[in-house]
CSV table of C-alpha atoms and ligand atoms in Angstrom, one decimal:
chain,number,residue,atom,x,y,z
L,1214,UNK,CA,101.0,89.0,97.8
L,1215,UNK,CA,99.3,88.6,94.5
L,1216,UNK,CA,96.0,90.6,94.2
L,1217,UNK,CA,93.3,89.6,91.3
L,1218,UNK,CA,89.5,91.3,91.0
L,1219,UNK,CA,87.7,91.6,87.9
L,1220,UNK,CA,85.3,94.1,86.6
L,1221,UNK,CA,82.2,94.0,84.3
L,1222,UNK,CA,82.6,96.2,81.1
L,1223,UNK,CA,79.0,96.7,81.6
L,1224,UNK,CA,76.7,99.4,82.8
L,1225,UNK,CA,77.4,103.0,84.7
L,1226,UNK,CA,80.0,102.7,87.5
L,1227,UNK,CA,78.1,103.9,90.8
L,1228,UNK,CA,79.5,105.0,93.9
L,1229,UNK,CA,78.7,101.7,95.3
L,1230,UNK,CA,81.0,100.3,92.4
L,1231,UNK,CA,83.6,102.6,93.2
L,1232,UNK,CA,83.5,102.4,97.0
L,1233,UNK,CA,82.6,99.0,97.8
L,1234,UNK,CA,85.3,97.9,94.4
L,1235,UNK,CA,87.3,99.9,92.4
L,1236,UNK,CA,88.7,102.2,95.7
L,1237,UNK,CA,89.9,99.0,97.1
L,1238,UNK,CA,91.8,97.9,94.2
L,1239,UNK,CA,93.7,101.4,94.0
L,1240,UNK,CA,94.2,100.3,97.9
L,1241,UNK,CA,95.4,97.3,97.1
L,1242,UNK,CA,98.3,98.3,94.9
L,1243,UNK,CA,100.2,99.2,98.2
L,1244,UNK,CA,99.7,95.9,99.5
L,1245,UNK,CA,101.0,93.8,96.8
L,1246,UNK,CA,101.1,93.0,93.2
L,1247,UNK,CA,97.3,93.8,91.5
L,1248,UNK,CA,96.1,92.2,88.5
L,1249,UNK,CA,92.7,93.8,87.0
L,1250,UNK,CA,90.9,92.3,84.7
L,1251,UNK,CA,87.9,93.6,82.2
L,1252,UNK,CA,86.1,90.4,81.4
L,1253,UNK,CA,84.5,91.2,78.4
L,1254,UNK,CA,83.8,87.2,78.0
L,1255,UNK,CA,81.6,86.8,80.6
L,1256,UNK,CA,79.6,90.0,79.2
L,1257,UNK,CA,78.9,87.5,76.7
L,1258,UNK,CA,77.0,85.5,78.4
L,1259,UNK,CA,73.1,87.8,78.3
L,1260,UNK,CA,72.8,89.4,75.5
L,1261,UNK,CA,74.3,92.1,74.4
L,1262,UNK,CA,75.2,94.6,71.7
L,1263,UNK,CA,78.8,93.4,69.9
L,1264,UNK,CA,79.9,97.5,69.3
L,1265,UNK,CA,78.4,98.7,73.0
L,1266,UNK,CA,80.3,96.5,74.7
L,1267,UNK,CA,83.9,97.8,73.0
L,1268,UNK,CA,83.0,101.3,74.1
L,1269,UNK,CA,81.7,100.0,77.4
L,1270,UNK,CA,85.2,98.3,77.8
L,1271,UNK,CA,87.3,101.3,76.8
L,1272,UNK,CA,84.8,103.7,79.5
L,1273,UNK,CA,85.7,101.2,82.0
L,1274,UNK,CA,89.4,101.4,81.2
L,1275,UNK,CA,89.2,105.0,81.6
L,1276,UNK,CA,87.2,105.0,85.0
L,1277,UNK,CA,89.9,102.6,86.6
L,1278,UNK,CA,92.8,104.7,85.1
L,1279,UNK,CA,90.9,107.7,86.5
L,1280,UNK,CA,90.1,106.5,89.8
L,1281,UNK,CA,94.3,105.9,90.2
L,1282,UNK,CA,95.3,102.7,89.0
L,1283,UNK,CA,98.7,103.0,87.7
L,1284,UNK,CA,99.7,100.7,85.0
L,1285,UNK,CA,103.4,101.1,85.8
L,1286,UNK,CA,102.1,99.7,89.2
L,1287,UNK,CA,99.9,97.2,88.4
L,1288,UNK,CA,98.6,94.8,86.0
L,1289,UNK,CA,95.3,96.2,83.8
L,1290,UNK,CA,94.3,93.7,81.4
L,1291,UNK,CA,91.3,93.0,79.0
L,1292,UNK,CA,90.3,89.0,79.6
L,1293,UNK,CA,89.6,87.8,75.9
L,1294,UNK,CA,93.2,89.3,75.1
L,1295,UNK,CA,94.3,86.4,77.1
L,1296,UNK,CA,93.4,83.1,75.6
L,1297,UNK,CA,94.9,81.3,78.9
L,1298,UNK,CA,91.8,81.9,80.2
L,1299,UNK,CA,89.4,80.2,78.0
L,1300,UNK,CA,91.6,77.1,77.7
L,1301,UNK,CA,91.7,76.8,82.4
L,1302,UNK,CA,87.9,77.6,81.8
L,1303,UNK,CA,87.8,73.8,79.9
L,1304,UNK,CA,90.1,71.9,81.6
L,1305,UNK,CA,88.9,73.2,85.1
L,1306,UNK,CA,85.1,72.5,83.8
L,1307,UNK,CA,86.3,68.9,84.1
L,1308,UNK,CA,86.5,68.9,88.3
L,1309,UNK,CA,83.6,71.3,88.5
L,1310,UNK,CA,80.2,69.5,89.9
L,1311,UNK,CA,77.4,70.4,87.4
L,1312,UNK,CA,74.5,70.3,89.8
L,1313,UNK,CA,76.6,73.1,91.6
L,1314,UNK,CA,76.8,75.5,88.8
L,1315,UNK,CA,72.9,74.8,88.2
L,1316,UNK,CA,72.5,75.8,91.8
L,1317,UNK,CA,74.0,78.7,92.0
L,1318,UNK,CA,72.2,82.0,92.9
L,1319,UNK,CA,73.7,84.0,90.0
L,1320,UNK,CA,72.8,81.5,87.9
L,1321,UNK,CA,69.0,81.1,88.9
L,1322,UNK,CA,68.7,84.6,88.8
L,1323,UNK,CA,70.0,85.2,85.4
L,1324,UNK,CA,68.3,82.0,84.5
L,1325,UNK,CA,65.2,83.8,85.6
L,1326,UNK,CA,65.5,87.4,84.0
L,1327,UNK,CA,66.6,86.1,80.8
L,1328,UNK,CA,63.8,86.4,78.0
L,1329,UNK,CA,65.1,84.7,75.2
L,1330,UNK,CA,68.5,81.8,75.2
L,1331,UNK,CA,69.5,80.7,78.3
L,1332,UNK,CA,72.8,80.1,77.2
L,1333,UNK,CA,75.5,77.4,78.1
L,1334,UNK,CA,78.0,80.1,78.7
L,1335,UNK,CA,75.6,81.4,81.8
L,1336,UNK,CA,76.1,77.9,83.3
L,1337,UNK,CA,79.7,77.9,83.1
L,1338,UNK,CA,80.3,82.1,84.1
L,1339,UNK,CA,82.2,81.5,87.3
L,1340,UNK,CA,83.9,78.5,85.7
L,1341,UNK,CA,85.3,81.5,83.4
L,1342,UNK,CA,85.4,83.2,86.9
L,1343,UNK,CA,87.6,80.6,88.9
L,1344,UNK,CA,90.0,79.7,85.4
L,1345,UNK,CA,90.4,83.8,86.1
L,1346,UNK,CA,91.7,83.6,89.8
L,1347,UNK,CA,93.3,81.0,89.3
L,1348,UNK,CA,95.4,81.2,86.0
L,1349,UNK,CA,97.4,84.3,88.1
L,1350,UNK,CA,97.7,81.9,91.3
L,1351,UNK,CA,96.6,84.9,93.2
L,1352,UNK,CA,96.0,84.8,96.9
L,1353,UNK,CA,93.2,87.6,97.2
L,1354,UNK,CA,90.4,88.7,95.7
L,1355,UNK,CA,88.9,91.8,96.6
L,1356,UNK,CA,84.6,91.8,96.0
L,1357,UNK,CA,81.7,92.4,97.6
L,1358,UNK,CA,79.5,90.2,99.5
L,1359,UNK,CA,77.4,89.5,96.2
L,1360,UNK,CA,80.6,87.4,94.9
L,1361,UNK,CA,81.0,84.7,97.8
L,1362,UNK,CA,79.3,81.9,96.3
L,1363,UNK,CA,81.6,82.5,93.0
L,1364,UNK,CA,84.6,82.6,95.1
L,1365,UNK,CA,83.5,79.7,97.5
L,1366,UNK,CA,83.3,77.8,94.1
L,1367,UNK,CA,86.5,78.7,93.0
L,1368,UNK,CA,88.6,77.5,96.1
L,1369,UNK,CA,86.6,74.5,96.0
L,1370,UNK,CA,87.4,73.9,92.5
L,1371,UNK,CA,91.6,74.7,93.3
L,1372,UNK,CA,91.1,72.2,96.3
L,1373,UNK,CA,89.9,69.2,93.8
L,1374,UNK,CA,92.1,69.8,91.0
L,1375,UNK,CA,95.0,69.9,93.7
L,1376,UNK,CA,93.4,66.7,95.6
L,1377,UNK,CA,93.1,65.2,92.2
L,1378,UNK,CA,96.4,66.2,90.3
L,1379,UNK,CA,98.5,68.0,92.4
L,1380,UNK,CA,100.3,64.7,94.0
L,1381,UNK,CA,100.5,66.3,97.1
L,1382,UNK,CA,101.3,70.2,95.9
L,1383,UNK,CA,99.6,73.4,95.7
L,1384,UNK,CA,99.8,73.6,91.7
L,1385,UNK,CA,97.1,76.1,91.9
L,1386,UNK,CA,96.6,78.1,95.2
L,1387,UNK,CA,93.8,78.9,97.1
L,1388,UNK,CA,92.4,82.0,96.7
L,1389,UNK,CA,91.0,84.4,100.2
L,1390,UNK,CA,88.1,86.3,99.5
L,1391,UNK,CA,88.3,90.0,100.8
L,1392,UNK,CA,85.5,92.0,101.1
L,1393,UNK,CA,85.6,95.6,102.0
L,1394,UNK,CA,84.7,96.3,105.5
L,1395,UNK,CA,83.1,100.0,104.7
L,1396,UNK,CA,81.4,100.9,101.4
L,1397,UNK,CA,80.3,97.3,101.1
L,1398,UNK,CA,77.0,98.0,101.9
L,1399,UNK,CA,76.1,101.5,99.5
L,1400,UNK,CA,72.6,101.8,99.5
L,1401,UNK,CA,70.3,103.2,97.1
L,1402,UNK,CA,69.3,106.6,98.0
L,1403,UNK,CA,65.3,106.4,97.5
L,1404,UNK,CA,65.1,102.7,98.8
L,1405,UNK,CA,68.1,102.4,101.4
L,1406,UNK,CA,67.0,98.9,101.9
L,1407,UNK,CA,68.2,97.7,99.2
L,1408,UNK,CA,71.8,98.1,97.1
L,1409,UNK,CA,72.6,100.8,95.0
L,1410,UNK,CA,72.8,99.2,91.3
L,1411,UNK,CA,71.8,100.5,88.2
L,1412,UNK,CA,68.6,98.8,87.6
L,1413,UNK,CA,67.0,100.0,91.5
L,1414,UNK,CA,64.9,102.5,92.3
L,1415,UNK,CA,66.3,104.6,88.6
L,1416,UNK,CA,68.2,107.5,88.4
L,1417,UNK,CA,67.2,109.7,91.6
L,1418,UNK,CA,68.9,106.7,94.3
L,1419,UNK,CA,72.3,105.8,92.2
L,1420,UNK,CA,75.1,108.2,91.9
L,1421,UNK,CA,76.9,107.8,88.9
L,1422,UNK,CA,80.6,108.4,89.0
L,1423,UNK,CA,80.0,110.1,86.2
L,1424,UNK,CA,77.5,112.4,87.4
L,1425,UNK,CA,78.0,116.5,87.2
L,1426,UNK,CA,78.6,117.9,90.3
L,1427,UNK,CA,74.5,119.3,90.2
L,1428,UNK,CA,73.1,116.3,89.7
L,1429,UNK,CA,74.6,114.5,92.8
L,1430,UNK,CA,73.6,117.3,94.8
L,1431,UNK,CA,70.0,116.9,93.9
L,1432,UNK,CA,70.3,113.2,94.6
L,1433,UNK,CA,71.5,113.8,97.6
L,1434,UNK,CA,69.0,116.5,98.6
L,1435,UNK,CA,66.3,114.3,97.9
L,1436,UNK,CA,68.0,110.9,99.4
L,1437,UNK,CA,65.1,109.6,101.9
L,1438,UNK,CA,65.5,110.4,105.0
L,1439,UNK,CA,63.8,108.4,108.1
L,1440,UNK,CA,61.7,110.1,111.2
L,1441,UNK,CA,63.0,111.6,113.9
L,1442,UNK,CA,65.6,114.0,113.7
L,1443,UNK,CA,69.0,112.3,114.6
L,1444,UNK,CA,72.1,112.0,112.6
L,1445,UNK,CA,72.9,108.0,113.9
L,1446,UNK,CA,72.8,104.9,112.6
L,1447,UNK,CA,70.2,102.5,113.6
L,1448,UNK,CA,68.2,99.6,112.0
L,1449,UNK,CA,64.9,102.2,112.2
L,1450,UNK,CA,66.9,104.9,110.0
L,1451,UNK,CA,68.4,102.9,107.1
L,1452,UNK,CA,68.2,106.6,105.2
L,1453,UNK,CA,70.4,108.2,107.4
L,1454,UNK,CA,73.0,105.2,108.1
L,1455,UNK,CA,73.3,104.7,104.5
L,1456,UNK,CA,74.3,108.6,104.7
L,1457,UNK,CA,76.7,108.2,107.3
L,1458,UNK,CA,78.4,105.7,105.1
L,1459,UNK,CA,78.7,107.3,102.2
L,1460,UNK,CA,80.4,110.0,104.7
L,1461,UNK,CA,82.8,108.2,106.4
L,1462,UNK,CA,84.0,106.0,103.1
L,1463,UNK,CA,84.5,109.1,101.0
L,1464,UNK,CA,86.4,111.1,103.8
L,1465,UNK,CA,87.9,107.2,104.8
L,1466,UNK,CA,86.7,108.0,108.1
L,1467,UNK,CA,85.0,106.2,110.6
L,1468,UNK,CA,81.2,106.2,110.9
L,1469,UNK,CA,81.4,107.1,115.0
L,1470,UNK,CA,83.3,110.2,114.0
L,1471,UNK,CA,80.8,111.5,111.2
L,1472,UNK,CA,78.4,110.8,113.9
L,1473,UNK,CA,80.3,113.0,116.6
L,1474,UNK,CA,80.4,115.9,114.0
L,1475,UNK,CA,76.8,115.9,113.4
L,1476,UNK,CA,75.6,115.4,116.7
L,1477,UNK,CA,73.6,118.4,116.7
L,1478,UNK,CA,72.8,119.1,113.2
L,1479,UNK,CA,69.4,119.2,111.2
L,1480,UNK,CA,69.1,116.3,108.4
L,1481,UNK,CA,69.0,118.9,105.8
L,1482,UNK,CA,72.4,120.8,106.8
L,1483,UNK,CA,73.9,116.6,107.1
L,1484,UNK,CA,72.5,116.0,103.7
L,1485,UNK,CA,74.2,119.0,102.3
L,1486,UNK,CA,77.1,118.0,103.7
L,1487,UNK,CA,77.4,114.7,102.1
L,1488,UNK,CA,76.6,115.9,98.8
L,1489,UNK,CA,79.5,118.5,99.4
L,1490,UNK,CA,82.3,115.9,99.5
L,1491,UNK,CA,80.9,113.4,97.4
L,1492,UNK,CA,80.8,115.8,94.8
L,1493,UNK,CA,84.5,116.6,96.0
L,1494,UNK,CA,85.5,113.1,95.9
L,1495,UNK,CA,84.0,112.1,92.4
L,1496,UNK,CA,85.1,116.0,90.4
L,1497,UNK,CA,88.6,115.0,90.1
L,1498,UNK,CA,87.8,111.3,88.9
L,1499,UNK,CA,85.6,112.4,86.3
L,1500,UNK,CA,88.2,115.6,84.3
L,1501,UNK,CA,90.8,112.8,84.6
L,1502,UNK,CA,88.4,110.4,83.1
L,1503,UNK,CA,87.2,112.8,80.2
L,1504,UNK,CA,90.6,113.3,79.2
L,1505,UNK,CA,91.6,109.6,78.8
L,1506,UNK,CA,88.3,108.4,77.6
L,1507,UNK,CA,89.0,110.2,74.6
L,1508,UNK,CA,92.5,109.0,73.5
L,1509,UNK,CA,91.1,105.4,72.7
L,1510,UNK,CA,94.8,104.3,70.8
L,1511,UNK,CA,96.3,105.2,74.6
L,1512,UNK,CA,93.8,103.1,76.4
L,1513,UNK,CA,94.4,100.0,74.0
L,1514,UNK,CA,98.1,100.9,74.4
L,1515,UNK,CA,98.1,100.1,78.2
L,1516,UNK,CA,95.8,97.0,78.2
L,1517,UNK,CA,97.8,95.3,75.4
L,1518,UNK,CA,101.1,95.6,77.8
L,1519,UNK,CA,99.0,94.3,80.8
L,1520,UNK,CA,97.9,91.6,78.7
L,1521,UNK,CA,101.6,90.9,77.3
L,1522,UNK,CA,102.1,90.8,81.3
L,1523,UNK,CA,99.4,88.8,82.5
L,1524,UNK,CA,100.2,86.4,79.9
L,1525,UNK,CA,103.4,85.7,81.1
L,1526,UNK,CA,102.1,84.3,84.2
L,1527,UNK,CA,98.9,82.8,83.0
L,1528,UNK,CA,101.3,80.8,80.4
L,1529,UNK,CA,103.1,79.3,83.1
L,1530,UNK,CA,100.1,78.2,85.5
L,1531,UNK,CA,98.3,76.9,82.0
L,1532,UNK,CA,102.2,74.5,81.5
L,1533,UNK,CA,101.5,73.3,84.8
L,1534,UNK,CA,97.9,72.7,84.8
L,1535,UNK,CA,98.1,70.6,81.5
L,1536,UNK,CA,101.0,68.9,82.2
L,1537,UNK,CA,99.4,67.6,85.3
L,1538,UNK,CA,96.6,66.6,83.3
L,1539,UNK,CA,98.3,64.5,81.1
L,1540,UNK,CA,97.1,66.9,78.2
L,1541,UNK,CA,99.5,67.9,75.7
L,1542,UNK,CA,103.3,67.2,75.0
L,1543,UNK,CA,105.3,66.5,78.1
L,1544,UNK,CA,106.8,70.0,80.0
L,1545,UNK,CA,109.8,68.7,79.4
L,1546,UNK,CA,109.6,68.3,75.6
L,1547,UNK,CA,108.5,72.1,75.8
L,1548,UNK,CA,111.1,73.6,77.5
L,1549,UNK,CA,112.9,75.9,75.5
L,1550,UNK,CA,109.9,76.6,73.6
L,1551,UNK,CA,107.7,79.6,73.9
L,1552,UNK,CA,104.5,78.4,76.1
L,1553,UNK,CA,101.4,77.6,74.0
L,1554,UNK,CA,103.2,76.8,71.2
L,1555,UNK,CA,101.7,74.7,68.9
L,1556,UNK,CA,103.5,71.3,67.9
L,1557,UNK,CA,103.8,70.9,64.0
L,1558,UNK,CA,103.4,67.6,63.0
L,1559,UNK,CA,107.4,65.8,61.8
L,1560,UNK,CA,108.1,64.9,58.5
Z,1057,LIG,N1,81.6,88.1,88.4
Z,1057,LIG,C1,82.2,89.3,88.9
Z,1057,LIG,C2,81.2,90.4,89.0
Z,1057,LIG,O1,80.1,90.3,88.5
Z,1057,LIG,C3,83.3,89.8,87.9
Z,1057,LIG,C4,84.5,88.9,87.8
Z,1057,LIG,C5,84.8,88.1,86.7
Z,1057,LIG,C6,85.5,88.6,88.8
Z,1057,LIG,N2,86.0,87.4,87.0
Z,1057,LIG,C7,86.4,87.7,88.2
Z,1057,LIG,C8,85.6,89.1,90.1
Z,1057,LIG,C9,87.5,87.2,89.0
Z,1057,LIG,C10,86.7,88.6,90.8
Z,1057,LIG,C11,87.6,87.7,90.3
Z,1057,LIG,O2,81.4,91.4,89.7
């Protein structure tokens, strides 16, 4: 089983990006083989500033090193080290519907926020997105909820390259879409109807993975809470399920059983509680983090092996994929030949 996610090199990792993502991709390296990408391209596409975004990439590095991906393990990988990728990004463009890409929601949104160019690359993000998946011709993606129109896009787009090219095979598999059945849903701790992100309700409803131990108990102390007095989940008391959650995805427990436990307690002694082993469960991540955040010649050591790795296999789809296209020299006349090698000119 071949395992793909990517991850922005953008913005603080919350616990909703580490339950609801980067958890389940440390998961997923006993299930199969895991390929993780940091896709500093499509951080491109809004602006941005050029030096942020290689610290940015290197704190992200460190996070998902920290949080227990194991490089001998798995695949870690930064996506403009891997020029595959911007070549599927073109060739798939060319059995992607346009009118589909303007529709999209991420798109529109995007569209919407953006102040000054609404650039081409915007458009053409989960183009980038699919050419991704699809380069590793992996079965499973694990994101949230937020990513199914991307990923519905991307099977469609396998489906009518294969319908088109594929004379009857598979060249470029299907992906499944996995989303995470707990943790998906972190809300933010001062507006629980809505997600935990980094631009909601500011600094007092997202914890940071990041965050010193004192400032997630004082998030968590003053996490709205609902009426009554009950420690169960309910539509009424979207304070107190959101609790419960955090709960029973950091102990990887079941929400019933955090439920049992605090049957009789007082919101204040629950709260307490939470903030005790979220604390526990982020302390570790962030010493381990410090410590390879700051050897920067270590972290580019490990994503230029992944990307020596991921290249490999994102050679081989890219042969196929042009070959079938009728792009390029014949596979044949390459063999022998290292993949993407350039043909000089005879005589
Ligand atoms: N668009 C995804 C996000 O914002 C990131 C991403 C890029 C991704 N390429 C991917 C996710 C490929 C899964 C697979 O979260």
């Amino acid at each position: 089983m071949r395992i793909f996610s990517g991850i922005q090199p953008t913005g603080r990792k919350h616990l909703g990006n580490y339950i609801g993502a980067i958890s389940q991709y440390v998961s997923s390296q006993e299930r199969g083989e895991g390929i993780f990408c940091i896709v500093d391209l499509h951080a491109v596409t809004v602006a941005y500033e050029p030096a942020e975004l290689r610290e940015r990439l290197y704190d992200t590095t460190a996070i998902l090193l920290a949080a227990g991906l194991d490089p001998s393990r798995c695949t870690i990988f930064r996506q403009s080290d891997v020029a595959e990728h911007t070549e599927l990004t073109w060739l798939l463009s060319s059995v992607t519907e346009l009118g589909r890409l303007q529709r999209m929601h991420q798109f529109r949104d995007k569209e919407l926020a953006q102040r000054e160019l609404v650039s081409a690359g915007l458009l053409l993000y989960p183009v980038l997105q699919a050419a991704d998946v699809l380069a590793y011709r992996a079965q499973e993606v694990p994101v949230g909820e937020d990513q199914r129109e991307h990923l519905e896009l991307m099977r469609d787009i396998a489906r009518r390259f294969n319908a088109r090219y594929g004379d009857g095979q598979e060249v470029l598999v299907v992906p499944e879409h996995r989303i995470p059945a707990v943790g998906a849903r972190i809300m933010d701790l001062q507006d629980p109807t809505r997600k935990m992100s980094t631009s909601g309700s500011g600094e007092s409803g997202t914890v940071y993975v990041l965050d010193e131990p004192k400032a997630i108990e004082k998030k968590l102390a003053s996490a709205v809470t609902d009426s009554g007095s009950e420690v169960r989940r309910s539509p009424e008391k979207p304070g107190i399920s959101n609790l419960i959650e955090i709960l029973a995805a950091v102990r990887d427990a079941d929400p019933a059983a955090v439920e049992a436990e605090f049957a009789d307690a007082r919101y204040g002694e629950f709260k307490a509680a939470v903030a005790q082993d979220v604390v526990a469960y982020l302390a570790p991540v962030r010493e381990r983090y410090e410590q390879l955040r700051a050897d920067v010649p270590a972290l580019e050591a490990i994503l230029d092996d992944g990307a020596g790795r991921a290249r490999v296999i994102a050679s081989d789809t890219l042969a196929d994929v042009r070959d079938r296209m009728g792009v390029g020299a014949p596979r044949a006349a390459r063999a022998g030949r290292p993949s993407g090698a350039v043909d000089t000119v005879p005589g």
